[in-house]
Short mmCIF file of C-alpha atoms and ligand atoms in Angstrom, two decimals:
data_model
loop_
_atom_site.label_atom_id
_atom_site.label_comp_id
_atom_site.label_asym_id
_atom_site.label_seq_id
_atom_site.Cartn_x
_atom_site.Cartn_y
_atom_site.Cartn_z
CA MET A 888 -16.38 25.63 0.21
CA LYS A 889 -13.27 25.25 2.27
CA GLY A 890 -12.83 21.85 3.79
CA GLU A 891 -9.09 21.63 3.56
CA LEU A 892 -6.34 24.08 4.33
CA ASN A 893 -4.90 26.04 1.48
CA PRO A 894 -1.16 26.78 1.76
CA MET A 895 -1.75 30.31 3.06
CA GLU A 896 -4.03 29.04 5.80
CA ALA A 897 -1.60 26.27 6.70
CA ASN A 898 1.05 28.94 7.12
CA PHE A 899 -1.21 30.97 9.36
CA MET A 900 -1.93 27.96 11.57
CA GLU A 901 1.75 27.11 11.86
CA ASN A 902 2.67 30.65 12.85
CA LEU A 903 -0.05 30.77 15.44
CA ASN A 904 0.77 27.38 16.90
CA LEU A 905 -2.86 26.58 17.58
CA THR A 906 -3.76 24.17 20.36
CA ILE A 907 -7.21 23.42 18.98
CA ASP A 908 -7.79 21.54 15.72
CA GLY A 909 -9.07 24.25 13.38
CA ASN A 910 -9.62 21.85 10.54
CA ARG A 911 -11.77 19.48 12.59
CA LEU A 912 -13.85 22.40 13.86
CA TRP A 913 -14.32 23.76 10.34
CA ASN A 914 -15.35 20.39 8.92
CA ARG A 915 -17.93 19.92 11.67
CA LEU A 916 -19.27 23.42 11.08
CA MET A 917 -19.67 22.78 7.36
CA ALA A 918 -21.32 19.41 8.06
CA PHE A 919 -23.88 21.13 10.32
CA GLY A 920 -24.51 23.69 7.58
CA LYS A 921 -25.83 20.84 5.42
CA ILE A 922 -28.63 20.08 7.88
CA GLY A 923 -31.58 22.16 6.74
CA GLU A 924 -29.69 23.65 3.79
CA GLY A 925 -31.98 25.05 1.08
CA ASP A 926 -31.42 25.61 -2.63
CA ASN A 927 -29.99 29.10 -2.05
CA GLY A 928 -27.51 27.83 0.56
CA GLY A 929 -29.59 29.22 3.43
CA VAL A 930 -30.02 27.03 6.49
CA THR A 931 -33.43 26.55 8.13
CA ARG A 932 -33.64 24.73 11.46
CA THR A 933 -36.43 26.26 13.51
CA SER A 934 -37.27 24.93 16.92
CA PHE A 935 -38.44 21.32 17.04
CA ASP A 936 -39.02 21.13 13.31
CA GLN A 937 -37.73 18.10 11.42
CA LYS A 938 -34.34 19.66 10.63
CA ASP A 939 -33.88 20.88 14.20
CA ILE A 940 -34.52 17.33 15.41
CA GLU A 941 -32.01 16.04 12.84
CA ALA A 942 -29.39 18.55 14.03
CA ARG A 943 -30.03 17.53 17.65
CA LYS A 944 -29.48 13.86 16.77
CA PHE A 945 -26.32 14.71 14.86
CA PHE A 946 -25.06 16.73 17.82
CA LEU A 947 -25.85 13.96 20.32
CA LYS A 948 -23.95 11.47 18.17
CA LEU A 949 -20.99 13.85 17.97
CA LEU A 950 -20.95 14.15 21.77
CA GLU A 951 -21.18 10.38 22.15
CA GLN A 952 -18.33 9.82 19.72
CA ALA A 953 -16.21 12.37 21.56
CA ASP A 954 -16.99 10.59 24.84
CA LEU A 955 -18.55 13.71 26.33
CA SER A 956 -21.41 12.02 28.25
CA PRO A 957 -24.35 13.81 26.57
CA TYR A 958 -27.70 14.47 28.20
CA MET A 959 -30.82 16.49 27.47
CA ASP A 960 -32.91 18.44 29.98
CA ALA A 961 -36.66 19.05 30.22
CA ALA A 962 -36.39 22.14 27.99
CA GLY A 963 -34.51 20.23 25.30
CA ASN A 964 -31.12 21.83 26.04
CA ILE A 965 -28.36 19.37 25.06
CA PHE A 966 -25.22 19.15 27.18
CA GLY A 967 -21.86 17.41 26.83
CA GLN A 968 -19.37 17.39 29.67
CA ILE A 969 -16.07 16.49 31.27
CA ILE A 970 -16.53 15.92 34.98
CA GLY A 971 -13.93 17.79 37.04
CA LYS A 972 -11.78 16.43 39.85
CA ASN A 973 -13.97 18.47 42.20
CA PRO A 974 -17.42 18.15 40.67
CA GLU A 975 -18.94 20.11 43.55
CA LEU A 976 -17.17 23.27 42.26
CA PRO A 977 -19.32 25.53 40.03
CA ALA A 978 -18.90 24.44 36.40
CA ILE A 979 -17.80 26.34 33.32
CA LEU A 980 -20.46 26.32 30.60
CA ILE A 981 -19.65 27.05 26.95
CA GLY A 982 -22.43 27.21 24.41
CA SER A 983 -24.73 28.79 21.89
CA HIS A 984 -27.62 27.48 19.79
CA LEU A 985 -28.20 25.14 16.84
CA ASP A 986 -31.53 26.60 15.72
CA THR A 987 -31.57 29.20 12.93
CA VAL A 988 -33.89 31.79 11.44
CA ASN A 989 -35.64 30.92 8.17
CA SER A 990 -32.96 30.66 5.51
CA GLY A 991 -30.19 31.80 7.83
CA GLY A 992 -26.45 31.16 7.80
CA ARG A 993 -24.11 28.35 8.82
CA PHE A 994 -22.26 30.26 11.52
CA ASP A 995 -24.84 31.96 13.73
CA GLY A 996 -25.13 29.70 16.76
CA ALA A 997 -23.65 26.48 15.41
CA MET A 998 -20.15 27.95 15.43
CA GLY A 999 -20.31 28.70 19.16
CA VAL A 1000 -21.68 25.27 20.04
CA LEU A 1001 -19.07 23.45 17.95
CA MET A 1002 -16.28 25.57 19.40
CA GLY A 1003 -17.41 24.35 22.82
CA VAL A 1004 -17.13 20.77 21.60
CA GLU A 1005 -13.68 21.53 20.16
CA VAL A 1006 -12.49 22.92 23.50
CA LEU A 1007 -13.68 19.82 25.37
CA CYS A 1008 -12.17 17.48 22.75
CA THR A 1009 -8.84 19.31 23.00
CA LEU A 1010 -8.84 19.05 26.80
CA LYS A 1011 -9.46 15.31 26.52
CA GLU A 1012 -6.73 14.80 23.95
CA LYS A 1013 -4.25 16.72 26.05
CA GLY A 1014 -5.14 14.51 29.01
CA ILE A 1015 -6.23 17.54 31.03
CA GLN A 1016 -8.75 16.67 33.71
CA PRO A 1017 -9.87 20.04 35.04
CA GLU A 1018 -10.56 20.79 38.69
CA ARG A 1019 -14.08 21.92 37.90
CA THR A 1020 -16.58 20.36 35.53
CA ILE A 1021 -16.73 21.85 32.05
CA LYS A 1022 -19.84 21.60 29.88
CA VAL A 1023 -20.86 22.48 26.37
CA VAL A 1024 -24.51 23.30 25.69
CA SER A 1025 -26.78 23.74 22.71
CA LEU A 1026 -29.61 25.91 24.03
CA THR A 1027 -33.16 25.40 22.80
CA ASP A 1028 -34.61 28.05 20.51
CA GLU A 1029 -32.46 31.15 20.69
CA GLU A 1030 -33.90 32.65 17.51
CA GLY A 1031 -37.63 32.31 18.13
CA ALA A 1032 -38.14 31.96 14.37
CA ARG A 1033 -40.94 29.41 14.39
CA PHE A 1034 -43.08 30.50 17.35
CA ASP A 1035 -42.04 34.16 17.69
CA TYR A 1036 -40.77 33.29 21.15
CA ALA A 1037 -37.03 33.22 21.78
CA PHE A 1038 -34.46 32.21 24.45
CA VAL A 1039 -36.49 29.23 25.61
CA GLY A 1040 -33.57 27.04 26.70
CA SER A 1041 -31.66 29.75 28.53
CA THR A 1042 -34.84 31.03 30.19
CA ALA A 1043 -35.56 27.54 31.49
CA LEU A 1044 -32.02 27.32 32.94
CA VAL A 1045 -32.45 30.64 34.73
CA GLY A 1046 -36.09 30.13 35.65
CA THR A 1047 -36.50 33.91 36.08
CA GLU A 1048 -39.98 33.95 34.61
CA GLY A 1049 -40.86 31.10 36.92
CA SER A 1050 -41.36 27.81 35.14
CA GLY A 1051 -45.13 28.38 35.37
CA LYS A 1052 -44.84 31.67 33.46
CA LEU A 1053 -42.56 30.14 30.83
CA LYS A 1054 -44.98 27.27 30.38
CA GLU A 1055 -47.86 29.72 30.05
CA ASN A 1056 -45.98 31.67 27.37
CA LEU A 1057 -45.08 28.49 25.50
CA ALA A 1058 -48.69 27.34 25.57
CA ALA A 1059 -49.75 30.67 24.01
CA ALA A 1060 -47.00 30.63 21.35
CA THR A 1061 -48.06 29.09 18.05
CA ASP A 1062 -46.38 28.67 14.67
CA LYS A 1063 -47.91 29.76 11.36
CA ASP A 1064 -49.80 26.46 11.11
CA GLY A 1065 -51.35 26.93 14.54
CA ASN A 1066 -49.23 24.30 16.33
CA SER A 1067 -48.52 25.28 19.92
CA TYR A 1068 -45.04 25.28 21.37
CA LEU A 1069 -46.02 22.79 24.04
CA GLU A 1070 -47.38 20.37 21.45
CA ALA A 1071 -44.19 20.64 19.41
CA MET A 1072 -42.12 19.84 22.52
CA LYS A 1073 -44.30 16.88 23.40
CA GLN A 1074 -43.99 15.61 19.85
CA ALA A 1075 -40.19 15.92 20.01
CA SER A 1076 -40.11 13.97 23.28
CA LEU A 1077 -41.26 10.91 21.32
CA GLU A 1078 -38.04 10.86 19.27
CA GLY A 1079 -36.46 8.27 21.56
CA GLU A 1080 -33.32 8.21 23.68
CA TYR A 1081 -32.34 11.58 25.21
CA PHE A 1082 -35.45 13.21 23.69
CA ASN A 1083 -37.71 11.50 26.23
CA GLU A 1084 -36.28 13.90 28.82
CA ILE A 1085 -38.08 16.81 27.11
CA ASN A 1086 -41.07 17.65 29.26
CA PRO A 1087 -42.83 21.01 29.08
CA ASP A 1088 -44.79 20.09 32.21
CA LEU A 1089 -41.59 19.81 34.24
CA LEU A 1090 -39.57 22.76 32.96
CA GLU A 1091 -38.55 23.63 36.52
CA GLN A 1092 -36.31 20.56 36.43
CA ALA A 1093 -34.09 22.32 33.88
CA GLN A 1094 -33.48 25.26 36.22
CA LEU A 1095 -29.91 25.64 37.55
CA GLY A 1096 -28.94 26.95 40.96
CA LYS A 1097 -26.79 30.03 41.61
CA ASN A 1098 -23.86 27.78 42.61
CA ASP A 1099 -24.04 25.42 39.66
CA LEU A 1100 -22.06 27.67 37.30
CA LYS A 1101 -18.91 29.76 37.61
CA ALA A 1102 -19.30 31.31 34.17
CA TYR A 1103 -21.01 31.00 30.79
CA ILE A 1104 -18.91 31.78 27.73
CA GLU A 1105 -20.26 32.14 24.21
CA VAL A 1106 -18.46 32.74 20.94
CA HIS A 1107 -20.68 34.21 18.24
CA ILE A 1108 -20.32 35.90 14.89
CA GLU A 1109 -20.43 39.67 15.29
CA GLN A 1110 -23.40 40.24 12.91
CA GLY A 1111 -22.04 43.73 12.33
CA LYS A 1112 -19.11 45.43 10.58
CA VAL A 1113 -17.17 46.82 13.53
CA LEU A 1114 -14.46 44.13 13.56
CA GLU A 1115 -14.22 44.11 9.76
CA ASN A 1116 -13.73 47.88 9.73
CA LYS A 1117 -11.04 47.53 12.40
CA ASP A 1118 -9.42 44.70 10.40
CA LEU A 1119 -9.66 42.37 13.40
CA ALA A 1120 -10.63 38.69 13.53
CA VAL A 1121 -11.96 38.67 17.09
CA GLY A 1122 -13.16 41.07 19.75
CA ILE A 1123 -14.18 41.04 23.41
CA VAL A 1124 -17.84 41.78 24.10
CA THR A 1125 -18.36 44.32 26.88
CA GLY A 1126 -22.10 43.80 27.30
CA ILE A 1127 -25.33 42.88 25.53
CA SER A 1128 -28.20 45.26 24.83
CA GLY A 1129 -31.47 44.32 26.48
CA GLY A 1130 -34.75 44.53 24.64
CA GLU A 1131 -38.48 44.97 24.86
CA TRP A 1132 -40.68 43.06 22.44
CA ALA A 1133 -44.39 43.80 22.09
CA GLU A 1134 -47.41 43.32 19.84
CA VAL A 1135 -49.68 46.25 19.15
CA THR A 1136 -53.25 46.13 17.85
CA ILE A 1137 -55.02 49.21 16.48
CA MET A 1138 -58.78 48.77 16.26
CA GLY A 1139 -60.70 50.97 13.83
CA GLU A 1140 -63.71 50.33 11.62
CA ALA A 1141 -63.71 48.64 8.26
CA GLY A 1142 -65.76 50.49 5.66
CA HIS A 1143 -66.31 50.88 1.94
CA ALA A 1144 -63.49 52.78 0.26
CA GLY A 1145 -65.91 54.55 -2.07
CA THR A 1146 -68.80 55.47 0.18
CA THR A 1147 -67.21 56.45 3.51
CA TRP A 1148 -66.39 60.17 3.80
CA MET A 1149 -62.89 60.97 5.04
CA LYS A 1150 -64.16 62.60 8.24
CA GLU A 1151 -66.26 59.53 9.07
CA ARG A 1152 -63.39 57.07 8.83
CA LYS A 1153 -61.68 55.12 11.57
CA ASP A 1154 -58.78 53.86 9.50
CA ALA A 1155 -56.57 51.55 11.56
CA LEU A 1156 -53.75 51.63 9.01
CA THR A 1157 -53.30 55.41 8.85
CA ALA A 1158 -53.25 55.39 12.67
CA ALA A 1159 -50.64 52.62 12.64
CA ALA A 1160 -48.59 54.57 10.09
CA GLU A 1161 -48.63 57.61 12.39
CA CYS A 1162 -47.58 55.37 15.29
CA ILE A 1163 -44.68 53.86 13.31
CA VAL A 1164 -43.32 57.27 12.34
CA ALA A 1165 -43.65 58.39 15.98
CA ILE A 1166 -41.75 55.28 17.13
CA GLU A 1167 -38.90 56.11 14.76
CA LYS A 1168 -38.78 59.71 15.98
CA ILE A 1169 -38.73 58.72 19.67
CA ALA A 1170 -35.85 56.28 19.14
CA GLN A 1171 -33.95 58.91 17.13
CA ASP A 1172 -34.36 61.42 19.97
CA ASN A 1173 -33.18 58.95 22.63
CA ILE A 1174 -29.71 58.44 21.17
CA GLY A 1175 -28.53 54.91 21.91
CA SER A 1176 -31.99 53.36 21.59
CA VAL A 1177 -33.09 51.53 18.46
CA ALA A 1178 -36.73 50.71 17.69
CA THR A 1179 -38.16 48.62 14.86
CA VAL A 1180 -41.59 47.71 13.55
CA GLY A 1181 -40.83 44.63 11.46
CA LYS A 1182 -44.19 43.00 10.95
CA LEU A 1183 -47.53 44.48 10.01
CA GLU A 1184 -50.85 42.78 9.38
CA VAL A 1185 -53.74 44.70 7.84
CA LYS A 1186 -57.31 43.44 8.10
CA PRO A 1187 -59.44 42.77 6.17
CA GLY A 1188 -56.61 43.45 3.70
CA SER A 1189 -58.60 44.37 0.64
CA SER A 1190 -57.80 47.20 -1.78
CA ASN A 1191 -61.30 48.69 -1.62
CA VAL A 1192 -61.93 48.34 2.12
CA ILE A 1193 -60.79 50.79 4.81
CA PRO A 1194 -58.51 48.81 7.16
CA GLY A 1195 -60.47 47.96 10.31
CA ARG A 1196 -57.64 46.42 12.26
CA VAL A 1197 -53.85 46.50 12.18
CA ASP A 1198 -51.48 44.38 14.22
CA PHE A 1199 -47.80 45.27 14.32
CA THR A 1200 -44.72 44.17 16.25
CA LEU A 1201 -42.39 46.39 18.21
CA ASP A 1202 -38.72 45.72 19.03
CA VAL A 1203 -36.83 48.23 21.21
CA ARG A 1204 -33.21 47.79 22.31
CA ASP A 1205 -30.63 49.74 24.25
CA ILE A 1206 -27.50 48.85 26.23
CA SER A 1207 -28.74 51.29 28.93
CA ASN A 1208 -31.70 49.78 30.78
CA GLU A 1209 -32.78 53.19 32.04
CA ARG A 1210 -32.82 54.77 28.59
CA ARG A 1211 -34.62 51.77 27.07
CA GLU A 1212 -37.35 52.02 29.71
CA LYS A 1213 -37.70 55.72 28.94
CA THR A 1214 -37.94 55.02 25.19
CA VAL A 1215 -40.50 52.24 25.70
CA THR A 1216 -42.64 54.38 28.02
CA GLN A 1217 -42.65 57.25 25.51
CA ILE A 1218 -43.54 54.90 22.65
CA TYR A 1219 -46.45 53.30 24.53
CA HIS A 1220 -47.75 56.71 25.54
CA SER A 1221 -47.49 57.94 21.97
CA ILE A 1222 -49.36 54.93 20.53
CA ARG A 1223 -52.21 55.36 23.03
CA THR A 1224 -52.42 59.10 22.34
CA ILE A 1225 -52.48 58.68 18.56
CA ALA A 1226 -55.21 56.05 18.77
CA ALA A 1227 -57.28 58.12 21.22
CA ASN A 1228 -56.98 61.30 19.12
CA ARG A 1229 -58.35 59.40 16.14
CA GLY A 1230 -61.11 57.78 18.21
CA LEU A 1231 -59.64 54.32 17.73
CA GLY A 1232 -58.97 51.53 20.20
CA CYS A 1233 -55.52 50.11 20.85
CA GLU A 1234 -53.99 47.27 22.78
CA ILE A 1235 -50.30 46.78 23.64
CA ARG A 1236 -49.15 43.33 24.71
CA GLN A 1237 -45.64 42.99 26.07
CA VAL A 1238 -44.20 39.73 24.73
CA GLN A 1239 -40.77 39.73 26.36
CA SER A 1240 -38.59 42.17 28.24
CA LEU A 1241 -34.92 41.51 28.95
CA SER A 1242 -32.41 43.68 30.79
CA SER A 1243 -29.00 44.51 29.37
CA VAL A 1244 -26.18 42.49 30.81
CA MET A 1245 -22.56 43.54 31.21
CA SER A 1246 -19.80 40.98 30.69
CA SER A 1247 -17.99 39.78 33.78
CA PRO A 1248 -14.62 41.55 34.30
CA ILE A 1249 -13.11 38.16 35.23
CA VAL A 1250 -14.14 36.56 31.94
CA MET A 1251 -13.15 39.66 29.97
CA LYS A 1252 -9.71 39.62 31.57
CA ALA A 1253 -9.26 35.92 30.71
CA VAL A 1254 -10.11 36.70 27.07
CA LYS A 1255 -7.81 39.70 27.07
CA ASP A 1256 -4.89 37.70 28.53
CA SER A 1257 -5.49 34.99 25.92
CA LEU A 1258 -5.35 37.51 23.07
CA GLN A 1259 -2.15 38.99 24.48
CA GLU A 1260 -0.57 35.53 24.76
CA LEU A 1261 -1.31 35.12 21.06
CA GLN A 1262 0.13 38.60 20.43
CA TYR A 1263 -3.19 39.62 18.94
CA PRO A 1264 -4.68 43.13 19.37
CA VAL A 1265 -7.23 43.51 22.17
CA TYR A 1266 -10.43 45.22 21.07
CA GLU A 1267 -13.66 45.63 23.03
CA LEU A 1268 -17.16 46.21 21.64
CA PRO A 1269 -20.78 45.95 22.87
CA SER A 1270 -23.35 43.60 21.34
CA GLY A 1271 -26.44 45.22 19.84
CA ALA A 1272 -27.92 41.81 19.05
CA ALA A 1273 -29.45 39.73 21.83
CA HIS A 1274 -27.92 36.41 22.85
CA ASP A 1275 -28.58 33.64 25.35
CA ALA A 1276 -25.67 35.06 27.38
CA MET A 1277 -27.93 38.00 28.19
CA VAL A 1278 -30.52 35.70 29.76
CA LEU A 1279 -27.89 33.59 31.54
CA GLY A 1280 -26.38 36.79 32.99
CA GLU A 1281 -29.09 36.60 35.65
CA LEU A 1282 -27.66 33.26 36.78
CA THR A 1283 -23.90 33.52 36.43
CA ASP A 1284 -20.92 35.55 35.18
CA ILE A 1285 -21.01 35.78 31.41
CA GLY A 1286 -18.54 36.61 28.69
CA MET A 1287 -18.67 36.65 24.90
CA ILE A 1288 -16.13 36.62 22.11
CA PHE A 1289 -17.12 37.95 18.69
CA VAL A 1290 -15.71 36.60 15.43
CA ARG A 1291 -15.63 38.90 12.39
CA SER A 1292 -18.61 38.60 10.01
CA LYS A 1293 -17.94 39.21 6.33
CA SER A 1294 -19.69 42.50 5.40
CA GLY A 1295 -21.60 42.24 8.69
CA ILE A 1296 -24.12 39.91 7.04
CA SER A 1297 -26.09 37.51 9.24
CA HIS A 1298 -29.43 35.67 9.21
CA HIS A 1299 -28.78 35.22 5.50
CA PRO A 1300 -27.29 32.53 3.22
CA ASP A 1301 -24.28 34.82 2.59
CA GLU A 1302 -23.32 34.85 6.27
CA TRP A 1303 -19.60 34.07 6.38
CA SER A 1304 -16.59 34.01 8.68
CA SER A 1305 -13.24 32.85 7.34
CA PHE A 1306 -11.46 29.66 8.35
CA GLU A 1307 -8.66 31.71 9.95
CA ASP A 1308 -11.04 33.85 12.00
CA VAL A 1309 -12.99 30.82 13.23
CA ALA A 1310 -9.80 28.98 14.19
CA LEU A 1311 -8.42 32.00 16.03
CA GLY A 1312 -11.74 32.57 17.81
CA CYS A 1313 -11.72 28.98 19.04
CA GLU A 1314 -8.10 29.20 20.15
CA VAL A 1315 -8.96 32.30 22.20
CA LEU A 1316 -11.92 30.42 23.67
CA PHE A 1317 -9.73 27.45 24.58
CA ARG A 1318 -7.16 29.61 26.34
CA THR A 1319 -9.87 31.64 28.08
CA THR A 1320 -11.48 28.43 29.33
CA LEU A 1321 -8.16 27.10 30.68
CA LYS A 1322 -7.72 30.29 32.69
CA LEU A 1323 -11.21 30.00 34.16
CA LEU A 1324 -10.99 26.28 34.93
ZN1 LIG B 2249 -27.15 33.46 17.33
#
């Protein structure tokens, strides 16, 4: 584990003449990686679980120590800030998330949040009081790992679903032990100072107005191999693919595996299998779309009983909203047809649907100018993975910077970005922020 600079890295830093403190950022990142760390090195902090609460407390303390006036909103989003000379001007927001998937990595989310802190700390140390307010945010539940419901914090800030709809969805979302999202939030609100602001009944209070923000900027690991293949540490994100998430139920009839003739069967699993193959084919035909069935539950789930019911998840993404809608429509039609042809029932429940968002040309130009200042190659790429920036795109201009992921691995204990790449990513973020302030 790298906590200190080796001579090669020290050389790199010197040559680059970094404004930010790469070592401080790295040490904080590694310290966060200890919260929720398992035996295999994987990090588990799912929303409002014990480790997520611990990370929130750690983050609040960090913001206090850095004199960044922390506060929490009704959705549990945690902010730090430097108030600008003209606080009525729309603010710059930098952020990401501190929650992880089960046994995920140290970099996904935490890196972007801590880079925001590093930018604000650097501004303070340089005695720069910006014209407009600058904030760093850790957004509640980006991953959706515990309750299968993601982007809670950013959705509350945008309020696009209406706070009533969001509350409804949170009430319906439960973890594997049957705890509801709302209950988990209420429980977290009892954790004392700052936490008592969490209030699922008043989520509308977290909503921001159109004039509150000038831009939202997020640095994230790439979670792919594009930058690695190009031998580049950082890249400018052009846009983020939207997605459609749904749950499908196929209803057949359970029956004895030995006594039910083939022509009499209403096997929910063979129907589901046909659906899954059809889903793959439709996505293959609509080039640019990707579709995944990642979870399947077979009931009653016995080796000698014909499956009577199958539930499976569906995840469809595409940078083109039009093409994604076409793919989704074809998939839903295909599922209904397959079920009907086999005389089975089916139900499709849309869980979440998010439009693709393009990065703001203003933010992209600020990133590009920063890279050129550093005499670093400018490279642009789209994001196939979803991020809070996609949700916040409905509220304000957004921009993202990707940092190279080793072997493209993410959501895994082996997730890794090098010290140099992280430091450079943060330096680009700092310079980008200065240009936007
Ligand atoms: Zn992430």
